[in-house]
PDB file of C-alpha atoms and ligand atoms in Angstrom:
ATOM      1  CA  MET A   1       7.815  10.979  -6.784  1.00  0.00           C
ATOM      2  CA  LYS A   2      11.076   9.522  -5.568  1.00  0.00           C
ATOM      3  CA  ILE A   3      11.029   7.891  -2.136  1.00  0.00           C
ATOM      4  CA  GLU A   4      14.353   7.472  -0.403  1.00  0.00           C
ATOM      5  CA  ALA A   5      14.873   5.550   2.837  1.00  0.00           C
ATOM      6  CA  LYS A   6      18.273   5.975   4.499  1.00  0.00           C
ATOM      7  CA  GLU A   7      19.388   3.615   7.253  1.00  0.00           C
ATOM      8  CA  LEU A   8      15.937   3.168   8.751  1.00  0.00           C
ATOM      9  CA  SER A   9      15.975   1.203  11.998  1.00  0.00           C
ATOM     10  CA  LYS A  10      13.226   0.287  14.412  1.00  0.00           C
ATOM     11  CA  ILE A  11      14.024  -1.094  17.844  1.00  0.00           C
ATOM     12  CA  TYR A  12      11.324  -2.262  20.228  1.00  0.00           C
ATOM     13  CA  GLY A  13      11.847  -2.717  23.970  1.00  0.00           C
ATOM     14  CA  GLU A  14      14.983  -2.513  26.051  1.00  0.00           C
ATOM     15  CA  GLY A  15      17.553  -4.815  27.683  1.00  0.00           C
ATOM     16  CA  GLU A  16      16.713  -8.514  27.417  1.00  0.00           C
ATOM     17  CA  GLY A  17      13.475  -7.787  25.559  1.00  0.00           C
ATOM     18  CA  ARG A  18      15.107  -5.578  22.922  1.00  0.00           C
ATOM     19  CA  VAL A  19      14.128  -6.477  19.355  1.00  0.00           C
ATOM     20  CA  THR A  20      15.661  -4.910  16.256  1.00  0.00           C
ATOM     21  CA  ALA A  21      12.643  -5.194  13.958  1.00  0.00           C
ATOM     22  CA  LEU A  22      14.367  -3.278  11.150  1.00  0.00           C
ATOM     23  CA  ASP A  23      18.114  -2.880  10.845  1.00  0.00           C
ATOM     24  CA  MET A  24      19.502   0.051   8.792  1.00  0.00           C
ATOM     25  CA  ALA A  25      17.273  -0.383   5.739  1.00  0.00           C
ATOM     26  CA  SER A  26      18.191   1.833   2.786  1.00  0.00           C
ATOM     27  CA  LEU A  27      16.337   1.842  -0.516  1.00  0.00           C
ATOM     28  CA  GLU A  28      14.926   4.025  -3.250  1.00  0.00           C
ATOM     29  CA  ILE A  29      11.485   3.727  -4.788  1.00  0.00           C
ATOM     30  CA  MET A  30      10.963   5.390  -8.153  1.00  0.00           C
ATOM     31  CA  PRO A  31       7.676   6.223  -9.935  1.00  0.00           C
ATOM     32  CA  GLY A  32       6.253   3.106 -11.602  1.00  0.00           C
ATOM     33  CA  ASP A  33       8.389   0.690  -9.558  1.00  0.00           C
ATOM     34  CA  PHE A  34       6.747  -2.628  -8.650  1.00  0.00           C
ATOM     35  CA  ILE A  35       8.508  -4.067  -5.606  1.00  0.00           C
ATOM     36  CA  SER A  36       7.728  -7.232  -3.649  1.00  0.00           C
ATOM     37  CA  VAL A  37       8.837  -7.838  -0.075  1.00  0.00           C
ATOM     38  CA  THR A  38       9.114 -11.403   1.201  1.00  0.00           C
ATOM     39  CA  GLY A  39      10.493 -12.918   4.378  1.00  0.00           C
ATOM     40  CA  PRO A  40       9.539 -15.266   7.210  1.00  0.00           C
ATOM     41  CA  SER A  41       6.979 -14.309   9.807  1.00  0.00           C
ATOM     42  CA  GLY A  42       8.473 -11.834  12.304  1.00  0.00           C
ATOM     43  CA  SER A  43      11.280 -10.784   9.918  1.00  0.00           C
ATOM     44  CA  GLY A  44      10.217  -7.116   9.817  1.00  0.00           C
ATOM     45  CA  LYS A  45       8.025  -6.840   6.684  1.00  0.00           C
ATOM     46  CA  SER A  46       5.179  -4.938   8.349  1.00  0.00           C
ATOM     47  CA  THR A  47       7.639  -2.738  10.222  1.00  0.00           C
ATOM     48  CA  LEU A  48       9.297  -1.809   6.900  1.00  0.00           C
ATOM     49  CA  LEU A  49       5.938  -1.041   5.305  1.00  0.00           C
ATOM     50  CA  HIS A  50       4.782   1.024   8.291  1.00  0.00           C
ATOM     51  CA  LEU A  51       7.987   3.075   8.261  1.00  0.00           C
ATOM     52  CA  LEU A  52       8.062   3.610   4.480  1.00  0.00           C
ATOM     53  CA  SER A  53       4.456   4.792   4.529  1.00  0.00           C
ATOM     54  CA  GLY A  54       4.764   7.074   7.563  1.00  0.00           C
ATOM     55  CA  LEU A  55       2.305   4.983   9.607  1.00  0.00           C
ATOM     56  CA  ASP A  56       5.038   4.707  12.234  1.00  0.00           C
ATOM     57  CA  ARG A  57       8.278   6.555  13.012  1.00  0.00           C
ATOM     58  CA  PRO A  58      11.732   4.885  13.093  1.00  0.00           C
ATOM     59  CA  THR A  59      14.134   4.746  16.026  1.00  0.00           C
ATOM     60  CA  SER A  60      16.714   6.225  13.642  1.00  0.00           C
ATOM     61  CA  GLY A  61      17.093   6.958   9.951  1.00  0.00           C
ATOM     62  CA  ARG A  62      15.557   9.247   7.365  1.00  0.00           C
ATOM     63  CA  LEU A  63      12.757   9.007   4.847  1.00  0.00           C
ATOM     64  CA  THR A  64      12.190  11.513   2.065  1.00  0.00           C
ATOM     65  CA  TYR A  65       9.457  11.819  -0.522  1.00  0.00           C
ATOM     66  CA  ASP A  66      10.924  14.027  -3.276  1.00  0.00           C
ATOM     67  CA  ASP A  67      13.518  15.360  -0.821  1.00  0.00           C
ATOM     68  CA  ARG A  68      10.830  16.194   1.761  1.00  0.00           C
ATOM     69  CA  ASP A  69      11.723  14.674   5.133  1.00  0.00           C
ATOM     70  CA  ILE A  70       8.387  13.212   6.154  1.00  0.00           C
ATOM     71  CA  TYR A  71       9.304  12.345   9.742  1.00  0.00           C
ATOM     72  CA  SER A  72       9.920  16.040  10.355  1.00  0.00           C
ATOM     73  CA  LEU A  73       6.162  16.576   9.873  1.00  0.00           C
ATOM     74  CA  SER A  74       3.844  16.745  12.881  1.00  0.00           C
ATOM     75  CA  ASP A  75       1.428  13.801  13.340  1.00  0.00           C
ATOM     76  CA  ARG A  76      -1.370  15.915  11.849  1.00  0.00           C
ATOM     77  CA  GLU A  77       0.678  16.986   8.820  1.00  0.00           C
ATOM     78  CA  LEU A  78       1.892  13.424   8.351  1.00  0.00           C
ATOM     79  CA  SER A  79      -1.624  12.006   8.339  1.00  0.00           C
ATOM     80  CA  ALA A  80      -2.750  14.641   5.780  1.00  0.00           C
ATOM     81  CA  PHE A  81       0.315  13.759   3.674  1.00  0.00           C
ATOM     82  CA  ARG A  82      -0.578  10.033   3.877  1.00  0.00           C
ATOM     83  CA  ARG A  83      -4.201  10.662   2.845  1.00  0.00           C
ATOM     84  CA  ARG A  84      -3.088  12.514  -0.289  1.00  0.00           C
ATOM     85  CA  SER A  85       0.067  10.747  -1.342  1.00  0.00           C
ATOM     86  CA  ILE A  86      -0.189   7.132  -0.198  1.00  0.00           C
ATOM     87  CA  GLY A  87      -2.673   4.352  -0.960  1.00  0.00           C
ATOM     88  CA  PHE A  88      -3.066   1.312   1.299  1.00  0.00           C
ATOM     89  CA  VAL A  89      -4.436  -2.146   0.515  1.00  0.00           C
ATOM     90  CA  PHE A  90      -4.651  -4.652   3.371  1.00  0.00           C
ATOM     91  CA  GLN A  91      -5.513  -8.332   3.598  1.00  0.00           C
ATOM     92  CA  GLN A  92      -8.842  -7.441   5.202  1.00  0.00           C
ATOM     93  CA  PHE A  93     -10.800  -5.412   2.693  1.00  0.00           C
ATOM     94  CA  ASN A  94     -11.986  -2.988   5.426  1.00  0.00           C
ATOM     95  CA  LEU A  95     -15.045  -1.854   3.482  1.00  0.00           C
ATOM     96  CA  LEU A  96     -17.863  -0.181   5.423  1.00  0.00           C
ATOM     97  CA  PRO A  97     -20.779  -2.655   5.217  1.00  0.00           C
ATOM     98  CA  VAL A  98     -23.566  -0.053   5.032  1.00  0.00           C
ATOM     99  CA  LEU A  99     -22.033   1.866   2.129  1.00  0.00           C
ATOM    100  CA  THR A 100     -22.160   0.894  -1.545  1.00  0.00           C
ATOM    101  CA  ALA A 101     -18.973   0.147  -3.473  1.00  0.00           C
ATOM    102  CA  LYS A 102     -19.008   3.658  -4.948  1.00  0.00           C
ATOM    103  CA  GLU A 103     -19.546   5.306  -1.549  1.00  0.00           C
ATOM    104  CA  ASN A 104     -16.722   3.239  -0.051  1.00  0.00           C
ATOM    105  CA  ILE A 105     -14.372   4.305  -2.848  1.00  0.00           C
ATOM    106  CA  LEU A 106     -15.224   7.991  -2.494  1.00  0.00           C
ATOM    107  CA  MET A 107     -15.314   8.085   1.326  1.00  0.00           C
ATOM    108  CA  PRO A 108     -11.623   9.051   1.896  1.00  0.00           C
ATOM    109  CA  LEU A 109     -11.906  11.876  -0.646  1.00  0.00           C
ATOM    110  CA  LEU A 110     -15.080  13.200   0.937  1.00  0.00           C
ATOM    111  CA  LEU A 111     -13.528  13.012   4.426  1.00  0.00           C
ATOM    112  CA  ASP A 112     -10.656  15.081   3.029  1.00  0.00           C
ATOM    113  CA  ARG A 113     -13.198  17.601   1.633  1.00  0.00           C
ATOM    114  CA  ARG A 114     -12.055  16.950  -1.919  1.00  0.00           C
ATOM    115  CA  ARG A 115     -14.367  16.913  -4.888  1.00  0.00           C
ATOM    116  CA  PRO A 116     -14.382  13.467  -6.530  1.00  0.00           C
ATOM    117  CA  ASP A 117     -13.470  13.303 -10.204  1.00  0.00           C
ATOM    118  CA  LEU A 118     -16.313  11.115 -11.473  1.00  0.00           C
ATOM    119  CA  ALA A 119     -14.724  10.596 -14.902  1.00  0.00           C
ATOM    120  CA  GLU A 120     -11.599   9.292 -13.147  1.00  0.00           C
ATOM    121  CA  LEU A 121     -13.755   7.033 -10.963  1.00  0.00           C
ATOM    122  CA  GLU A 122     -15.471   5.616 -14.053  1.00  0.00           C
ATOM    123  CA  LYS A 123     -12.074   4.928 -15.666  1.00  0.00           C
ATOM    124  CA  LEU A 124     -10.744   3.285 -12.514  1.00  0.00           C
ATOM    125  CA  SER A 125     -13.822   1.106 -11.967  1.00  0.00           C
ATOM    126  CA  ARG A 126     -13.684  -0.051 -15.606  1.00  0.00           C
ATOM    127  CA  LEU A 127      -9.982  -0.871 -15.341  1.00  0.00           C
ATOM    128  CA  LEU A 128     -10.760  -2.942 -12.243  1.00  0.00           C
ATOM    129  CA  GLY A 129     -13.836  -4.580 -13.800  1.00  0.00           C
ATOM    130  CA  ILE A 130     -16.235  -3.367 -11.084  1.00  0.00           C
ATOM    131  CA  HIS A 131     -18.087  -0.624 -12.988  1.00  0.00           C
ATOM    132  CA  ASP A 132     -21.323  -2.659 -12.955  1.00  0.00           C
ATOM    133  CA  ARG A 133     -21.028  -3.301  -9.205  1.00  0.00           C
ATOM    134  CA  MET A 134     -20.748   0.278  -8.000  1.00  0.00           C
ATOM    135  CA  ASP A 135     -24.215   0.425  -6.406  1.00  0.00           C
ATOM    136  CA  HIS A 136     -23.848  -2.893  -4.564  1.00  0.00           C
ATOM    137  CA  LEU A 137     -23.149  -3.314  -0.869  1.00  0.00           C
ATOM    138  CA  PRO A 138     -19.953  -5.208   0.092  1.00  0.00           C
ATOM    139  CA  CYS A 139     -22.025  -8.248   1.242  1.00  0.00           C
ATOM    140  CA  GLU A 140     -23.329  -8.535  -2.339  1.00  0.00           C
ATOM    141  CA  LEU A 141     -19.807  -8.813  -3.756  1.00  0.00           C
ATOM    142  CA  SER A 142     -17.338 -11.715  -3.922  1.00  0.00           C
ATOM    143  CA  GLY A 143     -14.056 -11.486  -1.983  1.00  0.00           C
ATOM    144  CA  GLY A 144     -12.149 -10.653  -5.166  1.00  0.00           C
ATOM    145  CA  GLN A 145     -14.647  -7.903  -6.060  1.00  0.00           C
ATOM    146  CA  GLN A 146     -14.431  -6.481  -2.528  1.00  0.00           C
ATOM    147  CA  GLN A 147     -10.639  -6.311  -2.780  1.00  0.00           C
ATOM    148  CA  ARG A 148     -10.964  -4.591  -6.170  1.00  0.00           C
ATOM    149  CA  VAL A 149     -13.227  -1.993  -4.530  1.00  0.00           C
ATOM    150  CA  ALA A 150     -10.567  -1.553  -1.823  1.00  0.00           C
ATOM    151  CA  ILE A 151      -7.946  -1.072  -4.558  1.00  0.00           C
ATOM    152  CA  ALA A 152     -10.129   1.561  -6.254  1.00  0.00           C
ATOM    153  CA  ARG A 153     -10.502   3.298  -2.876  1.00  0.00           C
ATOM    154  CA  ALA A 154      -6.701   3.270  -2.429  1.00  0.00           C
ATOM    155  CA  LEU A 155      -6.181   4.798  -5.885  1.00  0.00           C
ATOM    156  CA  ALA A 156      -9.085   7.272  -6.003  1.00  0.00           C
ATOM    157  CA  ALA A 157      -7.229   9.903  -3.985  1.00  0.00           C
ATOM    158  CA  GLY A 158      -4.425   9.934  -6.609  1.00  0.00           C
ATOM    159  CA  PRO A 159      -1.590   8.570  -4.439  1.00  0.00           C
ATOM    160  CA  GLN A 160       1.994   8.465  -5.694  1.00  0.00           C
ATOM    161  CA  VAL A 161       2.600   5.048  -4.190  1.00  0.00           C
ATOM    162  CA  VAL A 162       0.455   2.095  -3.096  1.00  0.00           C
ATOM    163  CA  PHE A 163       1.536  -0.146  -0.207  1.00  0.00           C
ATOM    164  CA  ALA A 164      -0.203  -3.529  -0.087  1.00  0.00           C
ATOM    165  CA  ASP A 165       0.163  -5.886   2.890  1.00  0.00           C
ATOM    166  CA  GLU A 166      -0.675  -9.477   1.855  1.00  0.00           C
ATOM    167  CA  PRO A 167      -3.503  -8.242  -0.438  1.00  0.00           C
ATOM    168  CA  THR A 168      -4.430 -11.738  -1.647  1.00  0.00           C
ATOM    169  CA  ARG A 169      -4.246 -13.575   1.682  1.00  0.00           C
ATOM    170  CA  ASN A 170      -8.030 -13.798   2.095  1.00  0.00           C
ATOM    171  CA  LEU A 171      -8.658 -14.863  -1.497  1.00  0.00           C
ATOM    172  CA  ASP A 172      -8.463 -18.214  -3.269  1.00  0.00           C
ATOM    173  CA  SER A 173      -5.499 -18.569  -5.591  1.00  0.00           C
ATOM    174  CA  ARG A 174      -7.460 -17.804  -8.787  1.00  0.00           C
ATOM    175  CA  SER A 175      -9.087 -14.579  -7.612  1.00  0.00           C
ATOM    176  CA  GLY A 176      -5.877 -13.658  -5.752  1.00  0.00           C
ATOM    177  CA  GLY A 177      -3.950 -13.916  -9.028  1.00  0.00           C
ATOM    178  CA  GLU A 178      -6.579 -11.828 -10.842  1.00  0.00           C
ATOM    179  CA  VAL A 179      -6.550  -9.162  -8.124  1.00  0.00           C
ATOM    180  CA  MET A 180      -2.735  -8.910  -8.242  1.00  0.00           C
ATOM    181  CA  GLU A 181      -2.710  -8.624 -12.023  1.00  0.00           C
ATOM    182  CA  LEU A 182      -5.303  -5.845 -11.836  1.00  0.00           C
ATOM    183  CA  LEU A 183      -3.445  -4.065  -9.044  1.00  0.00           C
ATOM    184  CA  GLU A 184      -0.271  -4.110 -11.113  1.00  0.00           C
ATOM    185  CA  LYS A 185      -2.138  -3.022 -14.248  1.00  0.00           C
ATOM    186  CA  VAL A 186      -3.810   0.015 -12.658  1.00  0.00           C
ATOM    187  CA  CYS A 187      -0.616   1.126 -10.892  1.00  0.00           C
ATOM    188  CA  THR A 188       1.384   0.815 -14.128  1.00  0.00           C
ATOM    189  CA  LYS A 189      -1.284   2.619 -16.159  1.00  0.00           C
ATOM    190  CA  MET A 190      -1.500   5.435 -13.636  1.00  0.00           C
ATOM    191  CA  GLY A 191       2.308   5.598 -13.140  1.00  0.00           C
ATOM    192  CA  ARG A 192       2.096   4.752  -9.426  1.00  0.00           C
ATOM    193  CA  ALA A 193       4.755   2.840  -7.525  1.00  0.00           C
ATOM    194  CA  LEU A 194       3.555  -0.396  -5.918  1.00  0.00           C
ATOM    195  CA  VAL A 195       5.118  -2.143  -2.902  1.00  0.00           C
ATOM    196  CA  VAL A 196       3.595  -5.517  -2.008  1.00  0.00           C
ATOM    197  CA  ILE A 197       4.296  -7.708   0.999  1.00  0.00           C
ATOM    198  CA  THR A 198       3.549 -11.304   0.127  1.00  0.00           C
ATOM    199  CA  HIS A 199       4.100 -14.901   1.201  1.00  0.00           C
ATOM    200  CA  ASP A 200       3.194 -16.070  -2.290  1.00  0.00           C
ATOM    201  CA  SER A 201       6.238 -16.769  -4.488  1.00  0.00           C
ATOM    202  CA  ARG A 202       4.122 -16.411  -7.656  1.00  0.00           C
ATOM    203  CA  ILE A 203       3.193 -12.870  -6.689  1.00  0.00           C
ATOM    204  CA  ALA A 204       6.746 -12.038  -5.610  1.00  0.00           C
ATOM    205  CA  SER A 205       8.009 -13.131  -9.012  1.00  0.00           C
ATOM    206  CA  MET A 206       5.558 -10.776 -10.793  1.00  0.00           C
ATOM    207  CA  ALA A 207       7.437  -7.814  -9.312  1.00  0.00           C
ATOM    208  CA  ARG A 208      10.225  -6.110 -11.260  1.00  0.00           C
ATOM    209  CA  ARG A 209      12.197  -5.587  -8.027  1.00  0.00           C
ATOM    210  CA  ARG A 210      12.273  -8.115  -5.196  1.00  0.00           C
ATOM    211  CA  LEU A 211      13.290  -7.413  -1.629  1.00  0.00           C
ATOM    212  CA  SER A 212      13.953 -10.123   0.898  1.00  0.00           C
ATOM    213  CA  ILE A 213      14.010  -9.457   4.614  1.00  0.00           C
ATOM    214  CA  VAL A 214      15.500 -11.698   7.285  1.00  0.00           C
ATOM    215  CA  ASP A 215      15.910 -10.664  10.948  1.00  0.00           C
ATOM    216  CA  GLY A 216      15.248  -7.032  10.011  1.00  0.00           C
ATOM    217  CA  ILE A 217      17.916  -6.910   7.297  1.00  0.00           C
ATOM    218  CA  VAL A 218      16.637  -5.950   3.854  1.00  0.00           C
ATOM    219  CA  THR A 219      18.386  -7.198   0.712  1.00  0.00           C
ATOM    220  CA  GLU A 220      17.442  -6.648  -2.914  1.00  0.00           C
ATOM    221  CA  VAL A 221      17.449 -10.123  -4.439  1.00  0.00           C
ATOM    222  CA  ALA A 222      16.685  -9.549  -8.083  1.00  0.00           C
ATOM    223  CA  CYS A 223      16.051  -6.792 -10.532  1.00  0.00           C
ATOM    224  CA  ARG A 224      14.697  -7.325 -14.018  1.00  0.00           C
TER     225      ARG A 224
HETATM  226  P1  ADP U   1       6.543  -9.502   9.867  1.00  0.00           P
HETATM  227  O1  ADP U   1       5.630  -8.463   9.284  1.00  0.00           O
HETATM  228  O2  ADP U   1       7.637  -9.908   8.917  1.00  0.00           O
HETATM  229  O3  ADP U   1       5.809 -10.685  10.405  1.00  0.00           O
HETATM  230  P2  ADP U   1       6.972  -7.529  11.968  1.00  0.00           P
HETATM  231  O4  ADP U   1       7.488  -6.328  11.249  1.00  0.00           O
HETATM  232  O5  ADP U   1       5.524  -7.523  12.361  1.00  0.00           O
HETATM  233  O6  ADP U   1       7.316  -8.844  11.112  1.00  0.00           O
HETATM  234  O7  ADP U   1       7.821  -7.758  13.306  1.00  0.00           O
HETATM  235  C1  ADP U   1       9.255  -7.770  13.320  1.00  0.00           C
HETATM  236  C2  ADP U   1       9.734  -8.014  14.743  1.00  0.00           C
HETATM  237  O8  ADP U   1       9.379  -6.904  15.578  1.00  0.00           O
HETATM  238  C3  ADP U   1       9.108  -9.249  15.385  1.00  0.00           C
HETATM  239  O9  ADP U   1      10.088  -9.860  16.215  1.00  0.00           O
HETATM  240  C4  ADP U   1       7.989  -8.668  16.231  1.00  0.00           C
HETATM  241  O10 ADP U   1       7.696  -9.503  17.335  1.00  0.00           O
HETATM  242  C5  ADP U   1       8.568  -7.333  16.657  1.00  0.00           C
HETATM  243  N1  ADP U   1       7.517  -6.321  16.884  1.00  0.00           N
HETATM  244  C6  ADP U   1       6.668  -5.828  15.940  1.00  0.00           C
HETATM  245  N2  ADP U   1       5.857  -4.887  16.479  1.00  0.00           N
HETATM  246  C7  ADP U   1       6.200  -4.791  17.798  1.00  0.00           C
HETATM  247  C8  ADP U   1       5.743  -3.985  18.891  1.00  0.00           C
HETATM  248  N3  ADP U   1       4.763  -3.083  18.734  1.00  0.00           N
HETATM  249  N4  ADP U   1       6.324  -4.164  20.089  1.00  0.00           N
HETATM  250  C9  ADP U   1       7.331  -5.050  20.265  1.00  0.00           C
HETATM  251  N5  ADP U   1       7.827  -5.827  19.275  1.00  0.00           N
HETATM  252  C10 ADP U   1       7.270  -5.706  18.057  1.00  0.00           C
END
């Protein structure tokens, strides 16, 4: 799936309090792309991620997923589109404490009344090294294992793209590095695009495409 953002802008407030959080951002995301987004606090990283993933709507600009204009969808259609096409990984793992790892992973699919593909789940949990932890509760898992469960949950619905907002922020540097390597590995293996916001220059340099954002202006800094 090709994602194309054209001149996306987001302006908050009016008059003196007016803030241009994102200023005419244009970019394309192709299947299998691994893109990092870095920039100082308040530069517009979360705004960019929220707009690219349809969590929020821009003040102006266009966003298409395979030529489909997603902001023309109603809120209900947009949330169904997000559930099926987009995976999210956040800095908080957001696992439900009373559910096992497996139940957490399958929850979004079940809420969407979709039948889980258990063979796919087995493959995913092996790739992420959590196959022997599937019947454990989150409190019985380390931070790194919990984030790997959250990654499996993001990928179980078969999204075309995964957006991750500071996915290693709550982890020590060793398990953070492991989690990022696994996230990249599963996305590459499954042909998913991956967009990661990070403060960590090591993680940013793992990405094949790097975006920098300053005062709402997005620039592509390197491509390898
Ligand atoms: P970052 O993720 O890089 O820290 P954000 O995208 O959260 O930056 O914010 C970019 C700018 O937009 C900041 O100046 C922030 O204060 C402002 N902003 C973000 N969300 C809102 C909002 N809901 N209302 C008003 N201003 C906002």
